[in-house]
Tab-separated table of C-alpha atoms in Angstrom:
chain	number	residue	atom	x	y	z
A	12	MET	CA	31.544	169.339	95.993
A	13	SER	CA	31.306	166.980	93.647
A	14	THR	CA	27.366	166.414	94.838
A	15	GLY	CA	27.109	170.648	93.750
A	16	ILE	CA	27.543	172.177	96.886
A	17	ASN	CA	29.059	175.650	96.621
A	18	GLU	CA	32.389	176.710	98.385
A	19	GLN	CA	30.258	179.492	100.171
A	20	GLN	CA	27.882	176.944	101.889
A	21	ILE	CA	31.525	175.364	103.598
A	22	ILE	CA	32.475	176.627	106.802
A	23	SER	CA	36.113	175.409	108.011
A	24	ILE	CA	37.367	176.637	111.673
A	25	ALA	CA	40.192	175.261	113.260
A	26	LEU	CA	40.877	176.469	116.326
A	27	ASP	CA	44.666	175.652	116.889
A	28	GLU	CA	45.111	178.520	114.076
A	29	ILE	CA	47.351	181.578	115.257
A	30	ASP	CA	44.845	183.374	112.793
A	31	ASN	CA	41.779	181.508	114.340
A	32	LEU	CA	42.276	182.866	117.932
A	33	ASP	CA	39.525	185.300	118.270
A	34	TYR	CA	37.194	182.641	117.663
A	35	ARG	CA	38.325	181.079	120.912
A	36	ASN	CA	35.680	183.763	122.441
A	37	PRO	CA	32.196	181.865	122.014
A	38	PHE	CA	31.196	185.523	121.457
A	39	ARG	CA	32.958	185.920	118.268
A	40	LEU	CA	32.510	182.518	117.395
A	41	ASN	CA	28.472	182.827	116.918
A	42	GLU	CA	29.314	186.371	115.427
A	43	TYR	CA	31.525	184.809	112.388
A	44	ILE	CA	29.348	181.649	111.909
A	45	LYS	CA	26.177	183.876	111.542
A	46	GLU	CA	27.693	186.428	109.487
A	47	LYS	CA	28.822	183.570	106.974
A	48	CYS	CA	25.269	181.990	106.824
A	49	LYS	CA	23.258	184.664	106.281
A	50	GLU	CA	20.677	183.246	103.866
A	51	ASN	CA	18.255	181.336	104.644
A	52	ASN	CA	17.622	179.350	101.938
A	53	LEU	CA	21.160	178.404	101.768
A	54	LYS	CA	21.855	174.828	103.509
A	55	TYR	CA	25.533	175.272	105.450
A	56	TYR	CA	27.942	173.088	106.374
A	57	ILE	CA	29.715	173.932	109.540
A	58	PHE	CA	33.535	171.987	111.060
A	59	ILE	CA	34.861	173.598	113.935
A	60	ASP	CA	37.978	172.045	114.850
A	61	GLU	CA	40.406	171.270	117.919
A	62	ILE	CA	36.712	172.892	119.720
A	63	GLN	CA	38.579	172.075	123.331
A	64	LEU	CA	40.681	175.500	122.513
A	65	SER	CA	37.426	177.146	122.963
A	66	GLU	CA	37.820	179.554	125.199
A	67	THR	CA	34.946	179.962	128.579
A	68	VAL	CA	33.915	183.273	129.252
A	69	ARG	CA	31.972	185.620	131.674
A	70	ASN	CA	28.048	185.861	130.842
A	71	PRO	CA	27.791	189.895	130.646
A	72	TYR	CA	23.383	189.639	131.327
A	73	SER	CA	23.501	187.973	134.508
A	74	GLU	CA	25.827	188.285	137.670
A	75	SER	CA	26.040	184.448	138.755
A	76	LYS	CA	29.663	183.032	138.001
A	77	GLU	CA	28.285	179.762	137.816
A	78	LYS	CA	26.026	181.347	134.607
A	79	ASN	CA	29.645	181.550	132.248
A	80	VAL	CA	29.396	181.465	128.532
A	81	THR	CA	30.994	178.427	126.014
A	82	PHE	CA	30.896	176.931	122.487
A	83	VAL	CA	28.141	174.470	124.064
A	84	ASP	CA	25.570	177.784	124.357
A	85	VAL	CA	27.088	179.064	120.753
A	86	LEU	CA	26.835	175.353	118.901
A	87	LEU	CA	22.699	175.062	121.214
A	88	GLY	CA	21.832	177.779	119.509
A	89	LEU	CA	23.293	177.569	115.947
A	90	MET	CA	21.605	173.626	115.946
A	91	LYS	CA	18.029	175.601	116.906
A	92	LYS	CA	18.481	176.432	112.806
A	93	GLU	CA	17.595	174.129	110.179
A	94	ASN	CA	19.931	175.126	107.304
A	95	LEU	CA	22.640	174.193	109.552
A	96	ASP	CA	24.740	170.936	109.780
A	97	ILE	CA	27.393	171.055	111.953
A	98	TYR	CA	30.243	169.135	112.758
A	99	VAL	CA	32.761	169.156	115.751
A	100	THR	CA	35.924	167.609	117.000
A	101	GLY	CA	37.775	167.857	119.880
A	102	SER	CA	40.065	166.708	122.274
A	103	ASN	CA	39.158	163.727	124.787
A	104	SER	CA	39.299	165.417	127.883
A	105	LYS	CA	36.350	167.928	126.815
A	106	MET	CA	34.558	166.189	124.506
A	107	LEU	CA	33.080	162.187	125.218
A	108	SER	CA	30.171	160.495	123.406
A	109	PHE	CA	28.596	160.940	127.542
A	110	ASP	CA	28.703	164.776	127.020
A	111	VAL	CA	27.567	164.912	123.596
A	112	LEU	CA	24.252	162.995	124.909
A	113	THR	CA	23.829	164.877	128.444
A	114	GLN	CA	25.119	168.739	127.577
A	115	PHE	CA	23.574	168.608	123.843
A	116	ARG	CA	20.097	166.724	125.395
A	117	ASP	CA	19.780	164.906	122.627
A	118	ARG	CA	20.022	166.754	119.794
A	119	GLY	CA	23.347	166.057	119.323
A	120	ASP	CA	24.912	162.781	117.865
A	121	GLU	CA	28.518	161.273	118.087
A	122	ILE	CA	30.218	160.223	114.854
A	123	HIS	CA	32.857	157.550	115.882
A	124	ILE	CA	35.639	157.071	113.581
A	125	ASP	CA	37.690	153.808	114.467
A	126	PRO	CA	41.264	153.718	113.217
A	127	LEU	CA	41.842	152.810	109.696
A	128	SER	CA	41.098	148.847	109.807
A	129	PHE	CA	43.155	146.300	107.596
A	130	SER	CA	40.975	146.358	104.101
A	131	GLU	CA	41.440	150.015	103.707
A	132	VAL	CA	45.053	149.486	103.758
A	133	CYS	CA	46.081	146.775	102.301
A	134	ASP	CA	45.886	147.667	98.940
A	135	LEU	CA	48.595	150.249	100.104
A	136	PHE	CA	51.249	147.598	99.834
A	137	GLU	CA	52.798	144.911	97.282
A	138	ASN	CA	50.334	142.516	98.682
A	139	LYS	CA	48.451	141.262	101.430
A	140	ASP	CA	51.004	139.528	103.805
A	141	LEU	CA	52.999	142.125	103.981
A	142	ALA	CA	50.095	144.331	104.392
A	143	PHE	CA	48.998	142.147	107.496
A	144	GLU	CA	52.982	141.925	108.461
A	145	HIS	CA	52.673	145.497	108.922
A	146	TYR	CA	49.766	145.911	110.249
A	147	THR	CA	49.963	143.450	113.303
A	148	LEU	CA	52.762	146.030	114.120
A	149	TYR	CA	51.584	149.548	113.222
A	150	GLY	CA	47.654	149.343	113.429
A	151	GLY	CA	45.783	151.298	111.827
A	152	MET	CA	46.385	154.931	112.727
A	153	PRO	CA	45.701	157.130	109.395
A	154	TYR	CA	49.185	159.234	109.954
A	155	ILE	CA	50.597	156.050	110.307
A	156	TYR	CA	50.807	155.839	106.441
A	157	ARG	CA	52.530	158.669	105.301
A	158	LEU	CA	55.438	157.894	107.648
A	159	GLU	CA	58.460	156.047	106.169
A	160	SER	CA	60.904	154.453	107.944
A	161	ASP	CA	59.810	151.933	111.679
A	162	GLU	CA	61.622	154.923	113.402
A	163	GLU	CA	58.819	157.631	112.332
A	164	LYS	CA	55.970	155.125	112.920
A	165	SER	CA	56.346	153.873	116.266
A	166	ARG	CA	57.900	157.463	117.868
A	167	TYR	CA	54.740	159.250	115.564
A	168	LEU	CA	52.564	156.162	118.249
A	169	LYS	CA	54.726	156.278	120.921
A	170	ASP	CA	54.184	160.293	121.196
A	171	LEU	CA	49.891	160.049	120.244
A	172	PHE	CA	49.678	157.641	123.618
A	173	LYS	CA	51.946	160.225	125.972
A	174	GLU	CA	50.896	163.669	124.380
A	175	THR	CA	47.353	163.413	123.687
A	176	TYR	CA	45.714	160.234	125.511
A	177	ILE	CA	47.733	160.039	128.731
A	178	LYS	CA	47.033	163.908	128.928
A	179	ASP	CA	43.501	163.854	127.852
A	180	ILE	CA	43.177	161.252	130.557
A	181	ILE	CA	44.917	163.243	133.142
A	182	GLU	CA	43.617	166.636	131.931
A	183	ARG	CA	40.046	165.309	131.763
A	184	ASN	CA	39.605	163.386	135.439
A	185	ASN	CA	42.061	165.550	137.371
A	186	ILE	CA	44.545	162.587	138.331
A	187	GLN	CA	47.486	164.499	138.519
A	188	ASN	CA	49.094	162.700	141.243
A	189	ASP	CA	48.319	159.446	140.783
A	190	LYS	CA	50.144	159.307	136.929
A	191	GLU	CA	52.502	156.665	137.742
A	192	VAL	CA	50.780	154.305	138.500
A	193	LEU	CA	47.705	155.104	135.275
A	194	GLU	CA	50.728	154.344	133.075
A	195	ILE	CA	51.850	151.402	135.000
A	196	LEU	CA	48.199	150.257	134.978
A	197	LEU	CA	48.498	151.113	130.486
A	198	ASP	CA	51.894	148.672	130.477
A	199	PHE	CA	50.164	146.141	132.560
A	200	ILE	CA	46.696	145.701	130.638
A	201	SER	CA	48.810	145.849	127.156
A	202	SER	CA	50.973	142.993	128.164
A	203	ALA	CA	47.539	140.576	129.025
A	204	ILE	CA	44.922	141.556	125.567
A	205	GLY	CA	42.661	138.738	125.084
A	206	SER	CA	43.047	137.345	128.782
A	207	LEU	CA	40.975	137.076	131.437
A	208	THR	CA	41.778	139.421	134.271
A	209	ASN	CA	39.723	142.219	137.292
A	210	PRO	CA	40.169	145.094	139.374
A	211	THR	CA	41.327	142.246	142.179
A	212	LYS	CA	44.529	140.804	140.162
A	213	LEU	CA	45.049	143.431	138.972
A	214	SER	CA	45.528	145.486	142.578
A	215	ARG	CA	47.555	142.189	143.566
A	216	ARG	CA	50.089	142.821	140.882
A	217	PHE	CA	50.568	146.274	141.778
A	218	LEU	CA	51.687	144.597	145.198
A	219	SER	CA	53.873	142.083	144.126
A	220	GLU	CA	55.673	143.343	140.691
A	221	ILE	CA	55.465	146.800	142.213
A	222	GLN	CA	55.081	147.348	145.876
A	223	THR	CA	52.312	149.643	146.154
A	224	LYS	CA	48.610	148.791	147.165
A	225	ILE	CA	46.026	150.316	145.289
A	226	SER	CA	42.505	149.572	145.654
A	227	SER	CA	40.316	147.470	143.261
A	228	ASN	CA	38.001	150.470	143.484
A	229	THR	CA	40.539	152.736	142.100
A	230	ILE	CA	41.676	150.431	138.929
A	231	SER	CA	38.163	149.655	137.960
A	232	ARG	CA	38.199	153.149	137.852
A	233	TYR	CA	40.875	154.501	135.731
A	234	LEU	CA	39.630	151.558	133.481
A	235	SER	CA	36.978	153.122	132.643
A	236	PHE	CA	38.933	155.736	131.951
A	237	PHE	CA	41.156	154.522	129.337
A	238	GLU	CA	37.357	153.133	128.105
A	239	GLU	CA	36.000	156.334	127.913
A	240	ALA	CA	38.789	157.466	126.097
A	241	TYR	CA	38.553	154.674	123.613
A	242	ILE	CA	41.751	153.086	123.900
A	243	LEU	CA	40.196	150.152	125.339
A	244	TYR	CA	37.250	147.738	125.133
A	245	SER	CA	35.980	145.348	127.128
A	246	ALA	CA	34.678	141.777	127.024
A	247	ASN	CA	32.261	140.242	129.508
A	248	ARG	CA	32.436	136.487	129.561
A	249	TYR	CA	28.764	134.609	128.614
A	250	ASP	CA	27.470	131.343	129.443
A	251	VAL	CA	26.669	130.012	126.390
A	252	LYS	CA	24.687	126.963	127.830
A	253	GLY	CA	23.556	128.633	131.352
A	254	SER	CA	22.574	131.559	128.780
A	255	ARG	CA	23.909	134.284	131.604
A	256	TYR	CA	26.412	136.788	132.184
A	257	PHE	CA	29.512	137.154	134.335
A	258	SER	CA	31.216	140.923	135.644
A	259	THR	CA	33.963	139.534	136.190
A	260	PRO	CA	36.855	138.481	135.333
A	261	LEU	CA	36.826	140.117	131.816
A	262	LYS	CA	39.139	140.701	128.569
A	263	TYR	CA	40.447	143.993	127.501
A	264	TYR	CA	41.431	145.047	123.859
A	265	PHE	CA	42.970	147.575	122.143
A	266	ALA	CA	41.166	150.222	119.948
A	267	ASP	CA	44.680	150.197	118.285
A	268	ILE	CA	47.327	147.794	117.967
A	269	GLY	CA	49.593	149.736	116.959
A	270	LEU	CA	49.251	152.018	119.859
A	271	ARG	CA	49.446	148.843	122.379
A	272	ASN	CA	52.645	147.610	120.914
A	273	ALA	CA	54.122	151.282	121.200
A	274	ARG	CA	52.922	151.046	124.628
A	275	LEU	CA	55.587	147.995	124.747
A	276	ASN	CA	58.016	149.554	123.363
A	277	PHE	CA	57.193	146.985	120.543
A	278	ARG	CA	58.439	144.336	122.983
A	279	GLN	CA	56.103	141.918	122.990
A	280	VAL	CA	54.073	141.365	119.389
A	281	GLU	CA	53.157	137.189	120.042
A	282	GLN	CA	50.707	137.012	117.062
A	283	THR	CA	48.102	134.735	118.980
A	284	HIS	CA	46.699	137.437	120.854
A	285	ILE	CA	47.442	140.860	118.536
A	286	MET	CA	45.193	138.654	115.649
A	287	GLU	CA	42.377	138.256	118.893
A	288	ASN	CA	42.951	141.651	119.215
A	289	ILE	CA	42.401	142.105	115.361
A	290	ILE	CA	39.971	140.281	115.138
A	291	TYR	CA	37.797	141.712	117.821
A	292	ASN	CA	38.316	145.024	116.186
A	293	GLU	CA	36.814	143.941	112.725
A	294	LEU	CA	33.635	142.435	114.548
A	295	LEU	CA	33.188	145.718	116.606
A	296	SER	CA	33.387	148.216	113.413
A	297	ARG	CA	30.703	145.197	111.602
A	298	GLY	CA	28.245	145.964	114.277
A	299	TYR	CA	28.185	143.111	116.386
A	300	ASN	CA	27.852	142.634	119.949
A	301	ILE	CA	30.885	140.833	120.973
A	302	ASP	CA	30.907	138.683	124.362
A	303	VAL	CA	33.552	136.130	125.643
A	304	GLY	CA	32.024	132.324	126.155
A	305	LEU	CA	32.422	129.723	127.958
A	306	VAL	CA	31.224	126.589	127.978
A	307	GLU	CA	31.157	124.522	130.738
A	308	TYR	CA	30.187	120.724	131.102
A	309	ASP	CA	30.412	117.433	132.794
A	310	TYR	CA	32.253	113.917	132.060
A	311	LYS	CA	33.026	111.206	134.714
A	312	LYS	CA	36.718	109.431	135.604
A	313	ASP	CA	37.322	107.265	137.745
A	314	GLY	CA	33.720	106.820	138.813
A	315	ILE	CA	34.437	110.481	140.067
A	316	ARG	CA	31.996	113.906	137.966
A	317	LYS	CA	33.602	116.546	136.833
A	318	LYS	CA	32.896	119.858	135.420
A	319	ILE	CA	34.999	121.684	132.536
A	320	GLN	CA	35.326	124.935	131.573
A	321	LEU	CA	36.746	125.678	128.301
A	322	GLU	CA	36.151	129.220	126.520
A	323	VAL	CA	35.255	130.394	123.099
A	324	ASP	CA	37.510	133.378	121.771
A	325	PHE	CA	33.988	135.324	120.645
A	326	VAL	CA	30.412	135.202	121.269
A	327	ILE	CA	28.909	137.631	118.566
A	328	ASN	CA	25.169	138.981	117.968
A	329	LYS	CA	23.216	141.321	115.574
A	330	GLY	CA	19.535	141.414	115.499
A	331	HIS	CA	18.508	137.292	115.829
A	332	GLN	CA	22.366	136.484	113.841
A	333	ARG	CA	24.554	135.218	116.169
A	334	TYR	CA	28.228	133.632	115.651
A	335	TYR	CA	30.870	131.618	117.571
A	336	ILE	CA	34.507	132.507	116.757
A	337	GLN	CA	37.633	131.015	116.986
A	338	SER	CA	41.193	132.292	116.576
A	339	ALA	CA	43.576	129.974	116.463
A	340	LEU	CA	47.286	130.931	115.072
A	341	ASN	CA	47.150	127.571	113.156
A	342	ILE	CA	45.620	124.196	113.184
A	343	ASP	CA	48.829	121.792	111.778
A	344	SER	CA	47.978	119.205	113.522
A	345	GLU	CA	44.965	117.000	114.702
A	346	GLU	CA	46.480	118.195	118.155
A	347	LYS	CA	45.954	121.469	117.686
A	348	LYS	CA	42.231	121.265	115.412
A	349	GLU	CA	40.926	119.387	118.284
A	350	GLN	CA	42.326	121.753	121.024
A	351	GLU	CA	40.994	124.730	119.274
A	352	THR	CA	37.732	123.220	118.637
A	353	ALA	CA	37.216	121.469	121.593
A	354	SER	CA	34.225	124.450	122.994
A	355	LEU	CA	32.735	125.416	119.482
A	356	ARG	CA	32.240	121.348	119.326
A	357	LYS	CA	30.605	120.960	122.618
A	358	ILE	CA	27.771	123.548	121.722
A	359	ASP	CA	24.582	122.033	120.988
A	360	ASP	CA	22.805	124.917	119.052
A	361	SER	CA	22.711	125.269	115.245
A	362	PHE	CA	24.171	128.281	115.289
A	363	LYS	CA	27.483	128.633	113.087
A	364	LYS	CA	30.935	127.870	114.398
A	365	ILE	CA	33.668	129.447	112.872
A	366	VAL	CA	37.655	129.406	113.644
A	367	ILE	CA	39.224	132.054	111.946
A	368	VAL	CA	43.815	130.947	110.698
A	369	LYS	CA	46.872	132.898	110.488
A	370	ASN	CA	47.702	131.506	107.029
A	371	SER	CA	45.024	131.999	103.779
A	372	ILE	CA	43.860	128.581	103.361
A	373	ILE	CA	40.565	127.841	101.027
A	374	PRO	CA	37.105	128.920	103.085
A	375	ARG	CA	36.091	124.769	104.279
A	376	TYR	CA	34.071	123.291	106.431
A	377	ASP	CA	34.163	120.015	108.553
A	378	ASP	CA	33.090	116.858	109.643
A	379	ASN	CA	31.268	118.492	112.536
A	380	GLY	CA	30.245	122.001	110.652
A	381	ILE	CA	32.840	123.815	111.501
A	382	LEU	CA	33.776	126.449	108.738
A	383	TYR	CA	37.749	127.664	108.950
A	384	ILE	CA	38.754	130.422	107.019
A	385	GLY	CA	42.441	132.765	106.420
A	386	VAL	CA	42.250	135.780	109.031
A	387	LYS	CA	43.370	138.084	105.580
A	388	GLU	CA	40.475	136.136	104.087
A	389	PHE	CA	37.907	136.953	106.986
A	390	LEU	CA	39.137	141.188	107.016
A	391	LEU	CA	38.548	141.607	103.293
A	392	ASN	CA	35.336	140.112	102.965
A	393	LYS	CA	32.843	141.616	105.087
A	394	THR	CA	30.049	139.033	103.900
A	395	PHE	CA	32.997	135.373	104.893
A	396	LEU	CA	30.420	135.231	108.434
A	397	GLU	CA	27.294	134.034	105.630
A	398	LEU	CA	29.201	131.611	103.920
């Protein structure tokens, strides 16, 4: 409105409202929108919410049951009108990114909306320390910041997981019989964020802890469901010196740390892994491709040559840019500093090496050219990587 668009140019339809039940029929939805968009010289902005509630109806002009009419047909038709700008939201059970690419044949784009970042919620609190404490516990789901009590926030996140994410995955992939397995797997991953794992390891864990035999192929398939639903992200291992990727093991991170904590009933709130997960999400939101780095080197002890493997939490790339990043809760002793920077010191290229710590510190470089910054400052300043 502030840019000069008239109210009549904005058509908003929420299919979960009882007054709009009629528009769940694709034909009625199409008629309604065309009736509202009669002026060819005007640009119209159409917003349709909860599109998954739209019905599939029989095509009255075809005898084939395989040629039913859905909301996809409506949208494809409307998209041919150059003066219409259409935005659709819906459940993951009906609309995932590959559905958009497939069903709309390059004529539709996915707008991926992340949970709120730390920088977006920080000003809601008295100071950034309180903001970070809250963020590491409850994450960035927007509605959280309208709730007052810890009990309300906890219940909301648990219900969101159960009533939205889990239900969508089960409905979409038709896995009612394996619901318990799906939920146990999610618990396993929740308790192991930032740790290397693979389907074979998880299969063994099912056998040892639950006394249930689940194939690694099934686990791999279920993990892909979590990624498709934007619950989890995965990061592959990258051999920094050998310039090659490993398909397994890999690390998983939650798209929202509050959802992860709620999944574990707020029991395992380990700052080390939570901070690492938050940094991962921030780097992703800034457009970086993220890998887990592996640095391998040889050394001799008592005349015997041995190999050592060290890990870099994140190797991030965007265009010609590359950074190596370690997430460290603290480096309050020389021994801890040596431990956290060991992998970075073994990398002999010229790309920037960074250690992000929990405490607020003045950004500084050490004698090895490694930059140290505080996590809150990093999250609040998107130019810190260029220091």
